[in-house]
XYZ file of C-alpha atoms in Angstrom:
226
model
C 19.259 4.225 -7.915
C 17.011 7.221 -8.419
C 17.629 9.980 -10.963
C 16.026 13.347 -10.216
C 15.818 15.397 -13.399
C 16.041 19.011 -12.205
C 16.830 20.374 -15.656
C 13.978 22.044 -17.604
C 15.466 20.620 -20.814
C 14.569 17.160 -19.455
C 17.388 15.413 -21.317
C 17.874 12.849 -18.558
C 14.163 12.012 -18.702
C 13.943 11.632 -22.471
C 17.292 9.835 -22.541
C 15.842 7.172 -20.254
C 12.779 6.725 -22.433
C 10.311 8.933 -20.573
C 7.758 10.701 -22.776
C 7.775 14.045 -20.960
C 4.665 15.170 -22.863
C 2.572 12.542 -21.105
C 4.059 12.856 -17.610
C 1.287 13.508 -15.074
C 3.567 14.338 -12.170
C 7.132 15.622 -12.410
C 9.689 17.336 -10.217
C 7.869 20.595 -11.023
C 4.743 19.562 -9.103
C 6.887 18.424 -6.191
C 8.790 21.713 -6.014
C 5.968 24.174 -6.676
C 2.858 22.391 -5.380
C 4.430 20.268 -2.667
C 3.252 16.987 -4.221
C 4.479 13.733 -2.689
C 7.677 12.802 -4.604
C 6.850 9.115 -4.345
C 3.969 9.725 -6.737
C 6.343 11.214 -9.308
C 8.691 8.232 -9.436
C 8.741 6.562 -12.855
C 10.303 3.194 -13.605
C 12.742 2.933 -16.497
C 13.649 -0.030 -18.680
C 16.980 -0.272 -16.860
C 16.713 -2.651 -13.918
C 17.110 -0.913 -10.567
C 16.912 2.579 -12.047
C 13.986 4.925 -11.392
C 13.534 8.586 -12.276
C 11.552 11.605 -11.143
C 11.175 13.251 -14.549
C 11.368 16.888 -15.478
C 8.869 18.906 -17.488
C 8.980 22.075 -19.590
C 6.938 23.797 -16.827
C 10.082 23.693 -14.702
C 11.288 26.716 -16.684
C 8.906 28.877 -14.654
C 9.563 27.188 -11.330
C 12.324 29.571 -10.283
C 9.989 32.570 -10.455
C 7.369 30.734 -8.379
C 10.031 29.693 -5.846
C 11.184 33.251 -5.165
C 8.453 33.916 -2.594
C 8.700 30.533 -0.883
C 10.229 30.093 2.552
C 13.646 28.383 2.618
C 13.596 28.449 -1.172
C 17.135 27.038 -1.475
C 16.224 24.022 0.683
C 13.064 22.898 -1.151
C 14.640 20.040 -3.106
C 16.554 18.881 -0.036
C 13.289 18.481 1.882
C 11.602 16.739 -1.049
C 14.257 14.025 -1.118
C 14.300 13.278 2.627
C 11.587 10.551 2.507
C 13.336 8.856 -0.446
C 16.827 8.482 0.998
C 16.215 5.149 2.713
C 14.609 3.744 -0.425
C 17.663 4.106 -2.693
C 21.394 3.460 -2.443
C 22.099 6.501 -4.614
C 20.091 9.551 -5.648
C 21.532 11.375 -8.656
C 20.329 14.929 -9.315
C 20.794 16.098 -12.898
C 20.916 19.897 -13.215
C 20.983 22.520 -15.911
C 24.428 23.896 -16.827
C 23.569 27.481 -15.849
C 25.465 28.666 -12.778
C 23.026 31.412 -11.785
C 20.081 29.158 -11.095
C 17.917 28.634 -8.024
C 17.345 25.048 -9.157
C 21.114 24.470 -9.257
C 21.484 26.007 -5.790
C 18.741 23.655 -4.576
C 20.517 20.644 -6.042
C 23.828 21.606 -4.444
C 22.125 22.213 -1.093
C 20.580 18.730 -1.255
C 23.780 16.956 -2.289
C 26.305 15.012 -0.244
C 28.710 15.064 -3.185
C 28.890 17.231 -6.304
C 30.327 15.894 -9.560
C 30.875 18.528 -12.247
C 31.155 17.205 -15.819
C 33.554 19.288 -17.897
C 33.218 18.916 -21.642
C 36.727 19.020 -23.030
C 36.694 22.514 -24.559
C 37.746 25.973 -23.385
C 34.250 27.437 -22.973
C 33.084 24.552 -20.803
C 36.270 24.780 -18.754
C 35.456 28.332 -17.636
C 31.869 27.413 -16.763
C 32.930 24.336 -14.784
C 35.450 26.342 -12.777
C 32.760 28.869 -11.860
C 30.462 26.071 -10.698
C 33.351 24.569 -8.735
C 33.874 27.881 -6.929
C 30.125 28.147 -6.226
C 30.039 24.663 -4.692
C 32.958 25.423 -2.401
C 31.340 28.676 -1.345
C 28.132 26.818 -0.477
C 30.100 24.214 1.494
C 30.869 26.922 4.042
C 27.180 27.228 4.924
C 26.105 25.661 8.220
C 23.262 23.881 6.431
C 25.470 22.392 3.695
C 25.646 18.597 3.366
C 28.461 18.615 0.803
C 31.331 16.327 1.757
C 33.240 16.662 -1.493
C 33.375 18.153 -4.983
C 34.839 16.479 -8.054
C 35.355 17.437 -11.694
C 35.372 14.928 -14.553
C 36.439 15.507 -18.148
C 33.947 14.352 -20.791
C 34.002 13.995 -24.589
C 37.772 13.616 -24.435
C 39.559 13.016 -27.714
C 43.124 12.072 -28.573
C 44.177 15.592 -29.521
C 46.581 18.304 -28.467
C 43.642 20.477 -27.395
C 42.335 17.813 -25.019
C 45.833 17.350 -23.610
C 46.175 21.096 -22.973
C 42.813 21.292 -21.197
C 43.641 18.202 -19.119
C 46.968 19.717 -18.042
C 45.367 23.053 -17.208
C 42.611 21.411 -15.161
C 45.087 19.229 -13.288
C 47.192 22.269 -12.421
C 44.178 24.215 -11.135
C 42.178 21.430 -9.504
C 44.745 18.885 -8.372
C 43.177 15.758 -6.871
C 39.693 17.212 -7.367
C 39.987 16.245 -11.049
C 39.038 12.618 -11.616
C 41.619 10.307 -13.169
C 38.796 8.666 -15.108
C 37.660 10.498 -18.249
C 34.693 9.955 -20.541
C 35.925 9.231 -24.044
C 34.300 10.811 -27.089
C 32.436 8.387 -29.333
C 29.428 8.078 -31.628
C 28.148 5.176 -29.551
C 26.947 7.705 -26.959
C 24.663 9.425 -29.474
C 23.402 6.055 -30.629
C 22.570 5.044 -27.072
C 20.699 8.314 -26.500
C 18.605 7.715 -29.608
C 17.778 4.239 -28.333
C 17.068 5.550 -24.793
C 19.467 2.989 -23.342
C 22.667 3.692 -21.351
C 25.792 3.283 -23.458
C 27.088 0.681 -20.991
C 24.196 -1.515 -22.115
C 24.054 -0.708 -25.816
C 27.792 -0.615 -26.620
C 29.610 -2.049 -23.649
C 32.780 -2.895 -25.591
C 33.234 0.640 -26.943
C 35.616 3.177 -25.295
C 32.854 5.489 -23.955
C 31.142 2.598 -22.160
C 34.418 1.377 -20.666
C 35.256 4.889 -19.516
C 31.871 5.237 -17.803
C 32.537 2.006 -15.911
C 35.938 3.348 -14.820
C 34.319 6.639 -13.773
C 31.734 4.787 -11.690
C 34.425 2.751 -9.947
C 36.440 5.870 -9.125
C 33.352 7.709 -7.886
C 32.382 4.778 -5.686
C 35.905 4.708 -4.219
C 35.913 8.437 -3.537
C 32.514 8.314 -1.835
C 33.681 5.417 0.353
C 36.767 7.371 1.386
C 34.613 10.373 2.328
C 32.361 8.186 4.475
C 35.414 6.949 6.401
C 36.474 10.477 7.371
């Protein structure tokens, strides 16, 4: 699997052990300079998992992209030569809805999974992104076959139950049954730059990630059959 870190904060990169200060080629060079994406691929310590890292320079990429032709299709074209090399390509984006980088990621995607942190502010933001994705699906150039929403940092509380019920009422089957449980083991895994499924596989967050993966895999298979 390949992770493409399209977030200027570069959390996916640092979380997988990449020192973004020493990266010679990142997604920024691919987007702005047209560099070969194969040269930006970095191996991680997780077997079978590579990443095209982000860089702080990506903050200015959107301004530089404004005058480019087909500016909302740049990332899509970058990933074309990599599709046969990987079973899955996961694009990590910034949470901002009004972003050319986010629009690029959605335009390049076959499936969009929106993580919704279990609080009221995140709920509103996730719904707006959900609407944006469905609007973009109407485009003739869209590749999107489906959109899903998944609750994260879920706790055993009345507040989490209320948000779950509200999301289910508004989203129906779009909302995943699997949820990512809240737990300190996630922070510990981030500090160690190792996925929680490796560092704390018996803990609730790790088990919930496994369940989420299985549900995602099932949903993608069902979309391919249509």
